[in-house]
Amino acid sequence: MIEVQGVTFVYPGANLPALAGVSLTIKPGEFVAITGPNGSGKSTLARLLNGLLRPRAGRVLVDGLDSRDEQSLVEIRRRVGMVFQDPDNQLVAATVADDVAFGLENLGLPPAVIRERVAAALAAVGLSGLETRPPHRLSGGQKQRLALAGVLAMAPRYLVLDEATAMLDPVAREEVFRQVLDLRQAKGLAVILITHYMEEAVLADRMLVLQAGRLVLSGPPAEVMLQEDKLATAGLKLPDIMALGKILRQAGLKIPANCITVEELARALWKLVSRK
Amino acid sequence: MVLELGQYIPGKSGIHHLDPRAKLLGLFLYGVALLAAPTGASAFLVGSAAVPAIILAGLPLSFIWRQLRPLVIFLAIIFIFQVALTPGEVMATIGPLQLTRQGLNYGLLALARVFFLVLAASLLMATTDPLALADGLERLLRPGQRVGLPAEELALMLTLALRFVPTLLEEAERIMRAQVARGASFRGLQVKNLMPLVIPLFISAFRRAEGLAEAMEARAYRGGEGRTRMRQLSFQAADFLFLLLAGALAAGTAYYRLRFGG
């Protein structure tokens, strides 16, 4: 369990806090989406979860380990894996296999174990066979899957994706996103998705909306999406499917408010048609 | 490509398979032998020890030539200066210059030292994966860690540089296109013309470095201490044999120099 308790964070030299009094809990295996406009503190929150940033006030506990405790940092970072936005800045080694090995080498594991875990992680993200390829010869989607493998190899319990699909084209974005959901199923990982794509956010178990460093909304996506006024003041728009559902409702069709995917909306429409 | 010097040519030869540490130490011993050789002729004899290694490595002659071509003028200048400016027993006179026996000897000696050292170094680079080379360098420097030499960090810097050269080249190309689209011209090699390329490239490199540092920290990097490595190096019989030969060459040449003067 990750517990964020009354956390305030101020960047050096800044007047306003990037985060102010944020509290939340993330359970093992949970899929949480954190959204909000630019500058709302999403990425700051992500960096607090794995101890890259330490809170000014309040505390962050990862399975009971306090991120302010230097001794716990390595274990916290093993447990909370993080994939960043820019695929080119987070790959550190000159070949695919060496890159996956990097985190394991930092943990001080014996070489035989490292080789085993590298192979398993590459297989899990479908990059087996590319072990000796240099990262700059991979596609954008492959680079992000490689970054994912580097994190997975460390056997984390929580996976933080900080806009990890934002720099990819739509096909690659879908590819990486599916991969993450599959891995969550297979390994029981908790996924913390930092995103400004509402279409991705609505697929989470729980959705958190940040605005100007404060948590303004929290709950199942279908409920959060009903708070349209609050969403609008946070600068967020309904995803297309929900907007369409809303228009249809206003036109008098009996579409339930919790249709968030294309399939759900299609099913609801089908039900309406077949009732007549 | 201009940067052919030090290029790696993948292969499966015995030389390719030698431990990078053995090859680095071998190059060092070869250098010692070249420096210990007292005469031009002996230096050529010592230097030619690299020839069987090149043949074993199966490197094409054209590749060797391309490695050494940039050196030709440099070598010629060294040779001419040594020959022309060393006083001694005059063998011939060309205009104002006197060709001396000692000059010829020193000229050949200097020529042999530079030529064969570059040849051997490019043989090392051509037959060793840069990553293995960085690894080998790290292991060799590791004893120096006790006196504060950051061997792990140096090796990491080397591999990071290897990792980011292609990325920064791509970036440079992108910036160039963007600047050309804004009316910049990159014709001519004046520094002033390169500023619109160099400054954005530097800014982006620093930004990348920041992101990279963050990503490394997120993957539990905390310096070289307590790190293990996936790549293991192991000395085989061939490595010992190779070092034995290189050691014999260095020792033999040093003995020859002490015995017969220089």
Short mmCIF file of N, CA and C in Angstrom, two decimals, chain A residues 47 50 52 74 77 84 86 88-95 97-109 111 114-115 118 135-136 150 154, chain B residues 129 131 156 159-160 162-164 166-167 170 174 207-209 211-223 225-232:
data_model
loop_
_atom_site.label_atom_id
_atom_site.label_comp_id
_atom_site.label_asym_id
_atom_site.label_seq_id
_atom_site.Cartn_x
_atom_site.Cartn_y
_atom_site.Cartn_z
N ARG A 47 6.65 11.74 -8.72
CA ARG A 47 8.03 11.70 -8.21
C ARG A 47 8.09 11.58 -6.69
N ASN A 50 7.97 7.57 -5.52
CA ASN A 50 9.13 6.68 -5.47
C ASN A 50 10.35 7.37 -4.85
N LEU A 52 11.83 10.16 -5.54
CA LEU A 52 12.69 11.06 -6.33
C LEU A 52 12.60 12.46 -5.74
N VAL A 74 16.37 2.71 -1.79
CA VAL A 74 16.61 1.68 -2.82
C VAL A 74 15.43 0.72 -2.87
N ARG A 77 12.41 2.34 -4.42
CA ARG A 77 12.51 2.45 -5.89
C ARG A 77 12.39 1.10 -6.56
N PHE A 84 9.04 7.04 -17.64
CA PHE A 84 8.90 8.48 -17.90
C PHE A 84 8.38 8.74 -19.31
N ASP A 86 9.75 10.78 -21.92
CA ASP A 86 10.65 10.81 -23.08
C ASP A 86 11.40 9.50 -23.20
N ASP A 88 13.76 8.63 -25.04
CA ASP A 88 15.20 8.71 -25.27
C ASP A 88 16.00 9.04 -24.02
N ASN A 89 15.36 9.62 -23.03
CA ASN A 89 16.11 10.04 -21.85
C ASN A 89 16.19 8.99 -20.76
N GLN A 90 15.44 7.91 -20.89
CA GLN A 90 15.43 6.97 -19.78
C GLN A 90 16.10 5.65 -20.08
N LEU A 91 16.62 5.52 -21.30
CA LEU A 91 17.37 4.31 -21.63
C LEU A 91 18.85 4.64 -21.46
N VAL A 92 19.52 3.86 -20.62
CA VAL A 92 20.87 4.26 -20.21
C VAL A 92 21.97 3.46 -20.88
N ALA A 93 21.65 2.29 -21.44
CA ALA A 93 22.73 1.42 -21.92
C ALA A 93 22.74 1.37 -23.44
N ALA A 94 23.84 0.85 -23.97
CA ALA A 94 24.02 0.86 -25.41
C ALA A 94 23.37 -0.33 -26.11
N THR A 95 22.86 -1.30 -25.35
CA THR A 95 22.06 -2.37 -25.96
C THR A 95 20.82 -2.62 -25.12
N ALA A 97 19.54 -5.45 -23.89
CA ALA A 97 19.72 -6.32 -22.72
C ALA A 97 20.44 -5.57 -21.59
N ASP A 98 21.46 -4.81 -21.94
CA ASP A 98 22.20 -4.07 -20.92
C ASP A 98 21.30 -3.05 -20.22
N ASP A 99 20.37 -2.49 -20.99
CA ASP A 99 19.49 -1.51 -20.39
C ASP A 99 18.58 -2.14 -19.35
N VAL A 100 18.01 -3.30 -19.67
CA VAL A 100 17.15 -3.98 -18.70
C VAL A 100 17.97 -4.36 -17.47
N ALA A 101 19.24 -4.69 -17.70
CA ALA A 101 20.09 -5.13 -16.59
C ALA A 101 20.44 -3.99 -15.64
N PHE A 102 20.35 -2.75 -16.12
CA PHE A 102 20.86 -1.62 -15.34
C PHE A 102 20.31 -1.56 -13.91
N GLY A 103 18.98 -1.64 -13.79
CA GLY A 103 18.38 -1.55 -12.46
C GLY A 103 18.78 -2.74 -11.59
N LEU A 104 18.88 -3.91 -12.21
CA LEU A 104 19.24 -5.12 -11.47
C LEU A 104 20.68 -5.03 -10.97
N GLU A 105 21.54 -4.44 -11.80
CA GLU A 105 22.93 -4.24 -11.40
C GLU A 105 23.00 -3.29 -10.21
N ASN A 106 22.13 -2.28 -10.23
CA ASN A 106 22.09 -1.33 -9.12
C ASN A 106 21.65 -2.00 -7.83
N LEU A 107 20.79 -3.03 -7.97
CA LEU A 107 20.33 -3.74 -6.77
C LEU A 107 21.39 -4.69 -6.25
N GLY A 108 22.47 -4.90 -7.03
CA GLY A 108 23.56 -5.76 -6.59
C GLY A 108 23.25 -7.24 -6.69
N LEU A 109 22.42 -7.62 -7.67
CA LEU A 109 22.09 -9.04 -7.82
C LEU A 109 23.24 -9.79 -8.51
N PRO A 111 25.21 -12.02 -11.27
CA PRO A 111 25.08 -11.99 -12.73
C PRO A 111 24.13 -13.04 -13.30
N ILE A 114 20.65 -11.87 -12.83
CA ILE A 114 20.38 -10.74 -13.72
C ILE A 114 20.03 -11.23 -15.12
N ARG A 115 20.85 -12.17 -15.65
CA ARG A 115 20.60 -12.66 -17.01
C ARG A 115 19.22 -13.31 -17.13
N VAL A 118 16.52 -10.58 -16.97
CA VAL A 118 16.52 -9.77 -18.20
C VAL A 118 15.74 -10.51 -19.28
N PRO A 135 19.40 0.95 -28.44
CA PRO A 135 18.08 1.54 -28.23
C PRO A 135 17.67 2.53 -29.32
N HIS A 136 18.64 3.24 -29.92
CA HIS A 136 18.22 4.24 -30.91
C HIS A 136 17.72 3.59 -32.20
N GLY A 150 12.72 -2.72 -18.23
CA GLY A 150 13.76 -2.37 -17.27
C GLY A 150 13.19 -2.24 -15.87
N MET A 154 12.87 -5.51 -12.13
CA MET A 154 13.14 -5.28 -10.71
C MET A 154 12.02 -5.80 -9.82
N ASP B 129 34.12 -5.02 -29.08
CA ASP B 129 32.87 -4.30 -28.87
C ASP B 129 33.15 -3.16 -27.88
N LEU B 131 31.43 -1.74 -25.77
CA LEU B 131 30.93 -2.00 -24.42
C LEU B 131 31.88 -2.91 -23.65
N LEU B 156 30.83 3.89 -16.66
CA LEU B 156 29.44 4.26 -16.90
C LEU B 156 29.37 5.47 -17.84
N THR B 159 29.96 4.28 -21.34
CA THR B 159 28.82 3.60 -21.98
C THR B 159 27.68 4.59 -22.25
N LEU B 160 27.50 5.56 -21.35
CA LEU B 160 26.46 6.56 -21.59
C LEU B 160 26.80 7.37 -22.84
N LEU B 162 28.53 6.32 -25.37
CA LEU B 162 28.26 5.43 -26.50
C LEU B 162 26.77 5.40 -26.80
N ARG B 163 25.96 5.37 -25.73
CA ARG B 163 24.52 5.29 -25.89
C ARG B 163 23.98 6.57 -26.54
N PHE B 164 24.54 7.74 -26.18
CA PHE B 164 23.91 8.99 -26.59
C PHE B 164 24.49 9.62 -27.85
N PRO B 166 24.51 8.46 -31.00
CA PRO B 166 23.52 8.44 -32.10
C PRO B 166 22.32 9.33 -31.81
N THR B 167 21.87 9.38 -30.57
CA THR B 167 20.72 10.20 -30.21
C THR B 167 21.03 11.67 -30.47
N GLU B 170 21.14 12.45 -34.21
CA GLU B 170 19.78 12.62 -34.73
C GLU B 170 19.25 14.01 -34.39
N ARG B 174 18.00 17.15 -36.69
CA ARG B 174 16.68 17.76 -36.56
C ARG B 174 16.80 19.27 -36.38
N ARG B 207 19.29 19.17 -21.01
CA ARG B 207 17.95 18.75 -20.60
C ARG B 207 17.88 17.22 -20.55
N ARG B 208 18.46 16.59 -21.56
CA ARG B 208 18.51 15.13 -21.59
C ARG B 208 19.25 14.59 -20.38
N ALA B 209 20.38 15.23 -20.07
CA ALA B 209 21.19 14.77 -18.95
C ALA B 209 20.37 14.79 -17.66
N GLY B 211 17.03 14.58 -17.38
CA GLY B 211 16.05 13.50 -17.44
C GLY B 211 16.70 12.15 -17.19
N LEU B 212 17.89 11.99 -17.76
CA LEU B 212 18.62 10.73 -17.62
C LEU B 212 18.99 10.49 -16.16
N ALA B 213 19.47 11.54 -15.50
CA ALA B 213 19.86 11.41 -14.09
C ALA B 213 18.65 10.96 -13.27
N GLU B 214 17.50 11.56 -13.58
CA GLU B 214 16.28 11.22 -12.85
C GLU B 214 15.90 9.75 -13.10
N ALA B 215 15.97 9.35 -14.37
CA ALA B 215 15.60 7.97 -14.71
C ALA B 215 16.55 6.97 -14.05
N MET B 216 17.84 7.33 -13.99
CA MET B 216 18.81 6.44 -13.37
C MET B 216 18.53 6.30 -11.88
N GLU B 217 18.22 7.44 -11.26
CA GLU B 217 17.93 7.42 -9.83
C GLU B 217 16.67 6.60 -9.55
N ALA B 218 15.67 6.76 -10.44
CA ALA B 218 14.42 6.01 -10.27
C ALA B 218 14.66 4.50 -10.37
N ARG B 219 15.75 4.12 -11.08
CA ARG B 219 16.06 2.70 -11.16
C ARG B 219 17.12 2.32 -10.13
N ALA B 220 17.09 3.02 -9.02
CA ALA B 220 17.88 2.66 -7.83
C ALA B 220 19.39 2.82 -8.02
N TYR B 221 19.81 3.71 -8.95
CA TYR B 221 21.24 3.96 -9.10
C TYR B 221 21.70 4.85 -7.95
N ARG B 222 22.81 4.48 -7.30
CA ARG B 222 23.33 5.33 -6.22
C ARG B 222 24.85 5.30 -6.24
N GLY B 223 25.41 5.38 -7.43
CA GLY B 223 26.86 5.35 -7.55
C GLY B 223 27.36 3.93 -7.72
N GLU B 225 29.07 1.99 -5.85
CA GLU B 225 29.17 1.09 -4.70
C GLU B 225 28.01 0.10 -4.65
N GLY B 226 28.32 -1.16 -4.44
CA GLY B 226 27.28 -2.18 -4.30
C GLY B 226 26.67 -2.61 -5.61
N ARG B 227 27.19 -2.09 -6.75
CA ARG B 227 26.67 -2.52 -8.05
C ARG B 227 27.30 -3.83 -8.46
N THR B 228 26.53 -4.67 -9.13
CA THR B 228 27.11 -5.86 -9.75
C THR B 228 26.97 -5.67 -11.25
N ARG B 229 27.53 -6.56 -12.03
CA ARG B 229 27.46 -6.42 -13.48
C ARG B 229 26.94 -7.70 -14.11
N MET B 230 26.10 -7.52 -15.13
CA MET B 230 25.59 -8.69 -15.84
C MET B 230 26.70 -9.33 -16.66
N ARG B 231 27.48 -8.49 -17.34
CA ARG B 231 28.56 -9.00 -18.18
C ARG B 231 29.73 -9.43 -17.32
N GLN B 232 30.08 -10.70 -17.43
CA GLN B 232 31.23 -11.20 -16.69
C GLN B 232 32.38 -11.40 -17.66
#
